[in-house]
Amino acid sequence: MKKIFKAIILSLGALLLALAPLATLARPAQAATNPSSVAAIKKRGTLRVAVFGDLKPYGWVNQDGKRVGYDVYLARRLAKDLGVKVKFIQVNANNRVDTLNANKADLVLANFTVTPERKQVVSFAKPYMKVSVGVVSKKAKPVTKVSQLKGQKLIVTKGTTAEQYFTQKQKQVQLLKFDSKTQQFNALKNGRATALADDNSYLYAWVKQHPKYTVGIKQLGASSYIAPGIKKGNTSLLKWTNREITKLNKEGFFAKDYNQELKPYFGSEVKPSDIILDK
Amino acid sequence: MPHSGINVLFEGHNLVRLLGGLWTTVWIAALALVLGLSLGALLGALRTLKNPVLRLGLRLYLEFFRIVPTVVLLFLAYYLVPELFHVDSLPGSWMAVIAFGLWVAAEFSDIVRGALLSVPVHQRESGLALGMNRWQLFRYVLLPQALKLELPATINLATRVIKTTSLLMLISVMDVINIGQQIIEANNTTYRTGVFWVYGVIFIFYFVVDYPLSRWAQRLAAQQKV
């Protein structure tokens, strides 16, 4: 007993000792230099962009080991227009914010959806893509309106925006909930429900592989926007990126990006205007 | 079989990329071991001294690294330290070498201390009777015997370090697991069973690196029993 007590005291002491210096420095000291300002990036000669490495076709690595995808194509262009080289830092969904705050990257282009919670911790530049909830069903018996789902079964994955939307807004639809994408698509193929709802950007890629199905409802509820994430307080890069995206929109860059990086992976009924923004 | 999952390994440069990832894994583990073992040996020797302040400090160091999970250590080193101290830190792979090295040093210091203390008392006393000073006693009597005792445990520690590098993907290091996942996700619509082959190859990679070490440790342990 005494030994256990001693061990606990010791380990607590060790933790405190290690955390004490961190705590004293935890107040938000105003950094004199911003390593991600436009001037600093130009001086360094590299733009560090956080991207996904496993989200095809937005940010992934092809068989030659080259980073490609809709987000990556944009990253290369931004670096080119800044006149610097691009350096990719691969991140997961849940360390996108930390990567910015720890100055590991200047910019996040990793399918970063703008949400009110995220706006508290990072700044978002102008969006360059939109997603919303879509509904996929058999081409032979397509569901094109939500009213067709009344009293019918609909497949969703837990924790997705699709689940949220139907639980809150469409209570008359019976939901069949699954844990993973693989499970939900198998259930649809086995005919366990009339239709399946998920992010439309994901469904477009799925119907390409399964031509018997169609995304009958492309957009439900409000769209979410995907935008570049920038560290809070980095106004110089934020302003530059906003101007840049306006310019790229004018020259039709995103349609080019769409045609090269997304079109080959999407079903034929998808149009660029379902994904990219007009202005 | 045009769509057999094994083909995923031979598409483009996939196998070479996996080997590149393995190299990252191996060099980070090797450097962390070199750093950790040298520092740990020193700390372990210091821990046999009677100075209470020194002993407490080193004990706290050991407990900290033993209690805090490696994932948290990596996260602290890579994200929190630069954020709080406003330093432009080293790239992820070097932060990993440092975090792993400090962890190895902590674990190894305990192995060294245990080994030094388990050298029989009469050996130490015989040395003193021969008129050896403290350094000579350490260098010619304690160290050679302790080395033999600590080797199997050290090799076990090394295999653990190599396996734990699979956590590196959290701090954006392109290790073998990270590259494996890239390959799986890039191909999961064309090769549905590719995931088994990629993880299968990674399994073999880890086995090839770790098994000889493990055998070596077994042999040494067996020799000591004789």
CSV table of C-alpha atoms in Angstrom, one decimal, chain A:
chain,number,residue,atom,x,y,z
A,1,MET,CA,0.0,0.0,0.0
A,2,LYS,CA,2.7,2.4,1.1
A,3,LYS,CA,4.6,1.5,-2.1
A,4,ILE,CA,1.7,2.3,-4.3
A,5,PHE,CA,1.2,5.6,-2.6
A,6,LYS,CA,4.8,6.5,-3.0
A,7,ALA,CA,4.6,5.7,-6.7
A,8,ILE,CA,1.6,7.8,-7.2
A,9,ILE,CA,3.2,10.8,-5.5
A,10,LEU,CA,6.3,10.3,-7.5
A,11,SER,CA,4.5,10.2,-10.8
A,12,LEU,CA,2.4,13.2,-10.0
A,13,GLY,CA,5.5,15.0,-9.1
A,14,ALA,CA,7.1,14.1,-12.3
A,15,LEU,CA,4.1,15.3,-14.3
A,16,LEU,CA,4.0,18.6,-12.5
A,17,LEU,CA,7.7,19.1,-13.0
A,18,ALA,CA,7.4,18.5,-16.7
A,19,LEU,CA,4.3,20.6,-17.1
A,20,ALA,CA,5.3,23.6,-15.0
A,21,PRO,CA,7.4,25.3,-17.6
A,22,LEU,CA,4.7,24.8,-20.2
A,23,ALA,CA,2.1,26.4,-18.0
A,24,THR,CA,4.0,29.6,-17.4
A,25,LEU,CA,4.5,30.0,-21.1
A,26,ALA,CA,1.0,29.2,-22.0
A,27,ARG,CA,-0.2,32.8,-22.3
A,28,PRO,CA,-0.5,33.9,-25.9
A,29,ALA,CA,2.7,35.8,-26.3
A,30,GLN,CA,2.7,38.0,-29.3
A,31,ALA,CA,5.2,36.5,-31.7
A,32,ALA,CA,7.4,39.2,-33.1
A,33,THR,CA,7.8,37.4,-36.4
A,34,ASN,CA,5.2,35.5,-38.3
A,35,PRO,CA,6.8,32.6,-40.1
A,36,SER,CA,3.8,32.3,-42.4
A,37,SER,CA,3.5,35.9,-43.7
A,38,VAL,CA,3.7,36.4,-47.4
A,39,ALA,CA,7.0,38.1,-47.0
A,40,ALA,CA,8.4,35.3,-44.9
A,41,ILE,CA,7.2,32.6,-47.4
A,42,LYS,CA,8.9,34.5,-50.2
A,43,LYS,CA,12.1,34.9,-48.3
A,44,ARG,CA,12.1,31.2,-47.4
A,45,GLY,CA,11.3,30.2,-50.9
A,46,THR,CA,8.8,27.5,-50.0
A,47,LEU,CA,5.1,27.5,-49.3
A,48,ARG,CA,4.3,24.7,-46.8
A,49,VAL,CA,0.8,23.3,-47.4
A,50,ALA,CA,-0.9,20.7,-45.2
A,51,VAL,CA,-2.8,18.2,-47.4
A,52,PHE,CA,-4.4,14.8,-47.0
A,53,GLY,CA,-2.5,11.8,-48.4
A,54,ASP,CA,-5.4,9.4,-48.4
A,55,LEU,CA,-8.5,11.2,-49.6
A,56,LYS,CA,-8.9,10.3,-53.3
A,57,PRO,CA,-9.6,12.4,-55.4
A,58,TYR,CA,-9.0,15.5,-53.3
A,59,GLY,CA,-5.6,14.9,-51.8
A,60,TRP,CA,-3.9,11.6,-52.4
A,61,VAL,CA,-0.7,10.0,-53.7
A,62,ASN,CA,-0.7,8.2,-57.1
A,63,GLN,CA,1.3,5.0,-57.9
A,64,ASP,CA,4.4,7.0,-58.9
A,65,GLY,CA,4.5,8.5,-55.4
A,66,LYS,CA,3.3,11.9,-56.7
A,67,ARG,CA,0.9,14.0,-54.7
A,68,VAL,CA,-2.2,14.7,-56.8
A,69,GLY,CA,-5.9,15.7,-56.3
A,70,TYR,CA,-8.1,18.8,-56.4
A,71,ASP,CA,-6.6,20.4,-53.3
A,72,VAL,CA,-3.0,19.5,-54.3
A,73,TYR,CA,-3.5,21.0,-57.8
A,74,LEU,CA,-4.6,24.3,-56.1
A,75,ALA,CA,-1.7,24.2,-53.7
A,76,ARG,CA,0.8,23.9,-56.6
A,77,ARG,CA,-0.8,26.8,-58.4
A,78,LEU,CA,-0.7,29.0,-55.2
A,79,ALA,CA,3.0,28.3,-54.8
A,80,LYS,CA,3.6,29.1,-58.5
A,81,ASP,CA,1.8,32.4,-58.2
A,82,LEU,CA,3.8,33.3,-55.1
A,83,GLY,CA,6.9,32.4,-57.0
A,84,VAL,CA,8.1,29.8,-54.5
A,85,LYS,CA,8.4,26.0,-54.3
A,86,VAL,CA,5.7,24.0,-52.6
A,87,LYS,CA,6.3,21.6,-49.7
A,88,PHE,CA,3.6,19.2,-48.7
A,89,ILE,CA,2.9,18.2,-45.1
A,90,GLN,CA,0.6,15.3,-44.8
A,91,VAL,CA,-2.0,15.6,-42.1
A,92,ASN,CA,-5.0,13.7,-40.7
A,93,ALA,CA,-8.4,15.2,-40.3
A,94,ASN,CA,-7.9,15.8,-36.6
A,95,ASN,CA,-4.5,17.5,-36.7
A,96,ARG,CA,-5.2,20.1,-39.3
A,97,VAL,CA,-5.7,22.8,-36.7
A,98,ASP,CA,-2.6,22.0,-34.7
A,99,THR,CA,-0.5,21.9,-37.8
A,100,LEU,CA,-1.4,25.6,-38.4
A,101,ASN,CA,-1.1,26.7,-34.7
A,102,ALA,CA,2.3,25.0,-34.3
A,103,ASN,CA,3.6,26.8,-37.5
A,104,LYS,CA,4.2,23.5,-39.2
A,105,ALA,CA,2.3,24.7,-42.3
A,106,ASP,CA,1.4,28.1,-43.8
A,107,LEU,CA,-1.9,26.9,-45.2
A,108,VAL,CA,-4.3,24.0,-44.9
A,109,LEU,CA,-5.8,22.7,-48.2
A,110,ALA,CA,-7.2,19.4,-46.9
A,111,ASN,CA,-10.9,19.3,-47.6
A,112,PHE,CA,-11.3,21.7,-44.7
A,113,THR,CA,-15.0,22.4,-44.2
A,114,VAL,CA,-15.9,25.8,-42.8
A,115,THR,CA,-17.8,25.4,-39.5
A,116,PRO,CA,-18.6,27.9,-36.7
A,117,GLU,CA,-16.5,25.9,-34.2
A,118,ARG,CA,-13.5,25.8,-36.5
A,119,LYS,CA,-13.8,29.6,-37.1
A,120,GLN,CA,-13.0,30.1,-33.5
A,121,VAL,CA,-9.6,28.6,-33.8
A,122,VAL,CA,-8.5,29.2,-37.4
A,123,SER,CA,-9.2,31.7,-40.2
A,124,PHE,CA,-10.7,30.6,-43.4
A,125,ALA,CA,-10.0,32.3,-46.8
A,126,LYS,CA,-12.6,32.4,-49.5
A,127,PRO,CA,-14.1,28.9,-50.2
A,128,TYR,CA,-13.1,27.0,-53.4
A,129,MET,CA,-15.5,24.1,-53.2
A,130,LYS,CA,-18.9,23.2,-51.8
A,131,VAL,CA,-20.4,20.0,-50.5
A,132,SER,CA,-23.9,19.1,-49.3
A,133,VAL,CA,-25.9,16.0,-48.5
A,134,GLY,CA,-26.8,13.9,-51.5
A,135,VAL,CA,-29.0,10.8,-51.9
A,136,VAL,CA,-28.0,7.8,-54.0
A,137,SER,CA,-30.6,5.3,-55.2
A,138,LYS,CA,-31.0,2.7,-58.0
A,139,LYS,CA,-31.0,4.1,-61.5
A,140,ALA,CA,-34.1,2.0,-62.3
A,141,LYS,CA,-36.1,3.5,-59.3
A,142,PRO,CA,-34.4,6.8,-58.7
A,143,VAL,CA,-35.3,9.0,-55.7
A,144,THR,CA,-35.3,12.6,-56.9
A,145,LYS,CA,-37.3,14.3,-54.2
A,146,VAL,CA,-37.2,14.0,-50.4
A,147,SER,CA,-41.0,13.4,-50.4
A,148,GLN,CA,-40.4,10.1,-52.1
A,149,LEU,CA,-38.6,8.9,-48.9
A,150,LYS,CA,-41.6,9.5,-46.6
A,151,GLY,CA,-42.0,6.3,-44.5
A,152,GLN,CA,-39.2,4.6,-46.4
A,153,LYS,CA,-35.9,3.3,-45.1
A,154,LEU,CA,-32.8,5.4,-45.7
A,155,ILE,CA,-29.2,4.4,-45.0
A,156,VAL,CA,-26.8,6.8,-43.3
A,157,THR,CA,-23.4,6.5,-41.5
A,158,LYS,CA,-23.3,7.6,-37.8
A,159,GLY,CA,-21.8,11.0,-37.2
A,160,THR,CA,-22.1,12.3,-40.7
A,161,THR,CA,-23.9,15.5,-41.8
A,162,ALA,CA,-26.4,13.4,-43.6
A,163,GLU,CA,-27.4,11.7,-40.4
A,164,GLN,CA,-27.7,15.1,-38.7
A,165,TYR,CA,-29.8,16.5,-41.5
A,166,PHE,CA,-32.3,13.7,-41.6
A,167,THR,CA,-32.6,13.4,-37.8
A,168,GLN,CA,-33.3,17.1,-37.5
A,169,LYS,CA,-35.2,18.1,-40.6
A,170,GLN,CA,-36.8,15.0,-42.1
A,171,LYS,CA,-38.3,13.1,-39.2
A,172,GLN,CA,-40.7,11.1,-41.3
A,173,VAL,CA,-37.8,9.1,-42.9
A,174,GLN,CA,-36.8,5.9,-41.2
A,175,LEU,CA,-33.0,5.8,-40.7
A,176,LEU,CA,-30.9,2.7,-40.9
A,177,LYS,CA,-27.6,3.7,-39.3
A,178,PHE,CA,-24.2,2.1,-39.9
A,179,ASP,CA,-20.7,2.6,-38.5
A,180,SER,CA,-18.6,2.7,-41.7
A,181,LYS,CA,-18.7,3.6,-45.3
A,182,THR,CA,-18.1,0.0,-46.3
A,183,GLN,CA,-21.0,-1.3,-44.3
A,184,GLN,CA,-23.4,1.4,-45.5
A,185,PHE,CA,-22.7,0.7,-49.2
A,186,ASN,CA,-23.0,-3.0,-48.7
A,187,ALA,CA,-26.4,-2.5,-47.1
A,188,LEU,CA,-27.5,-0.5,-50.1
A,189,LYS,CA,-26.3,-3.1,-52.5
A,190,ASN,CA,-28.1,-5.8,-50.6
A,191,GLY,CA,-31.3,-3.8,-51.0
A,192,ARG,CA,-31.9,-3.2,-47.3
A,193,ALA,CA,-33.2,0.3,-47.9
A,194,THR,CA,-34.6,2.5,-50.7
A,195,ALA,CA,-31.7,4.9,-50.7
A,196,LEU,CA,-28.6,6.1,-49.0
A,197,ALA,CA,-27.6,9.6,-47.9
A,198,ASP,CA,-24.0,11.0,-47.5
A,199,ASP,CA,-21.8,13.8,-48.6
A,200,ASN,CA,-22.5,14.3,-52.3
A,201,SER,CA,-18.7,14.7,-53.1
A,202,TYR,CA,-18.3,11.1,-51.8
A,203,LEU,CA,-21.3,9.7,-53.6
A,204,TYR,CA,-20.2,11.1,-57.0
A,205,ALA,CA,-17.1,9.0,-56.8
A,206,TRP,CA,-19.0,5.9,-55.6
A,207,VAL,CA,-21.5,5.9,-58.5
A,208,LYS,CA,-18.7,6.0,-60.9
A,209,GLN,CA,-17.7,2.5,-59.7
A,210,HIS,CA,-21.4,1.4,-59.5
A,211,PRO,CA,-23.1,2.5,-62.7
A,212,LYS,CA,-26.4,0.9,-61.7
A,213,TYR,CA,-26.9,3.7,-59.1
A,214,THR,CA,-27.4,7.4,-59.4
A,215,VAL,CA,-27.2,10.4,-57.2
A,216,GLY,CA,-30.9,11.3,-57.7
A,217,ILE,CA,-30.8,14.2,-55.2
A,218,LYS,CA,-27.6,16.1,-55.5
A,219,GLN,CA,-28.2,18.7,-52.9
A,220,LEU,CA,-30.2,18.8,-49.7
A,221,GLY,CA,-30.2,21.4,-47.0
A,222,ALA,CA,-27.6,24.1,-47.0
A,223,SER,CA,-24.2,23.6,-48.7
A,224,SER,CA,-21.0,23.5,-46.6
A,225,TYR,CA,-18.0,25.2,-48.0
A,226,ILE,CA,-14.4,24.0,-48.3
A,227,ALA,CA,-11.9,26.8,-47.8
A,228,PRO,CA,-8.1,27.2,-47.2
A,229,GLY,CA,-7.3,27.3,-43.5
A,230,ILE,CA,-4.9,29.9,-42.3
A,231,LYS,CA,-3.5,30.6,-38.8
A,232,LYS,CA,-5.5,33.2,-36.8
A,233,GLY,CA,-3.8,36.6,-37.0
A,234,ASN,CA,-2.0,35.9,-40.2
A,235,THR,CA,-3.7,38.7,-42.1
A,236,SER,CA,-1.0,39.1,-44.8
A,237,LEU,CA,-1.5,35.5,-46.1
A,238,LEU,CA,-5.2,35.6,-45.6
A,239,LYS,CA,-5.5,38.8,-47.8
A,240,TRP,CA,-3.2,37.4,-50.4
A,241,THR,CA,-5.2,34.1,-50.6
A,242,ASN,CA,-8.5,35.8,-50.9
A,243,ARG,CA,-7.3,38.0,-53.7
A,244,GLU,CA,-5.7,34.9,-55.4
A,245,ILE,CA,-8.9,32.9,-55.2
A,246,THR,CA,-10.9,35.7,-56.7
A,247,LYS,CA,-8.4,35.9,-59.5
A,248,LEU,CA,-8.4,32.1,-60.1
A,249,ASN,CA,-12.2,32.1,-60.2
A,250,LYS,CA,-12.1,34.8,-62.9
A,251,GLU,CA,-9.7,32.8,-65.1
A,252,GLY,CA,-11.7,29.6,-64.7
A,253,PHE,CA,-9.0,27.8,-62.9
A,254,PHE,CA,-11.3,25.7,-60.7
A,255,ALA,CA,-13.1,24.3,-63.8
A,256,LYS,CA,-9.7,23.2,-65.1
A,257,ASP,CA,-8.8,21.7,-61.7
A,258,TYR,CA,-12.2,19.9,-61.7
A,259,ASN,CA,-11.7,18.5,-65.1
A,260,GLN,CA,-8.2,17.2,-64.5
A,261,GLU,CA,-8.5,15.9,-60.9
A,262,LEU,CA,-12.1,15.1,-60.2
A,263,LYS,CA,-13.9,14.3,-63.4
A,264,PRO,CA,-12.1,11.0,-64.1
A,265,TYR,CA,-13.3,9.7,-60.7
A,266,PHE,CA,-16.9,11.0,-60.8
A,267,GLY,CA,-20.0,9.6,-62.4
A,268,SER,CA,-21.1,11.1,-65.7
A,269,GLU,CA,-24.1,12.9,-64.4
A,270,VAL,CA,-22.0,15.2,-62.2
A,271,LYS,CA,-21.3,18.7,-63.5
A,272,PRO,CA,-18.5,21.0,-62.4
A,273,SER,CA,-21.1,23.4,-61.0
A,274,ASP,CA,-22.1,20.7,-58.5
A,275,ILE,CA,-18.8,21.1,-56.8
A,276,ILE,CA,-17.1,24.4,-57.7
A,277,LEU,CA,-18.3,27.8,-56.8
A,278,ASP,CA,-19.3,30.4,-59.5
A,279,LYS,CA,-17.9,33.5,-57.9
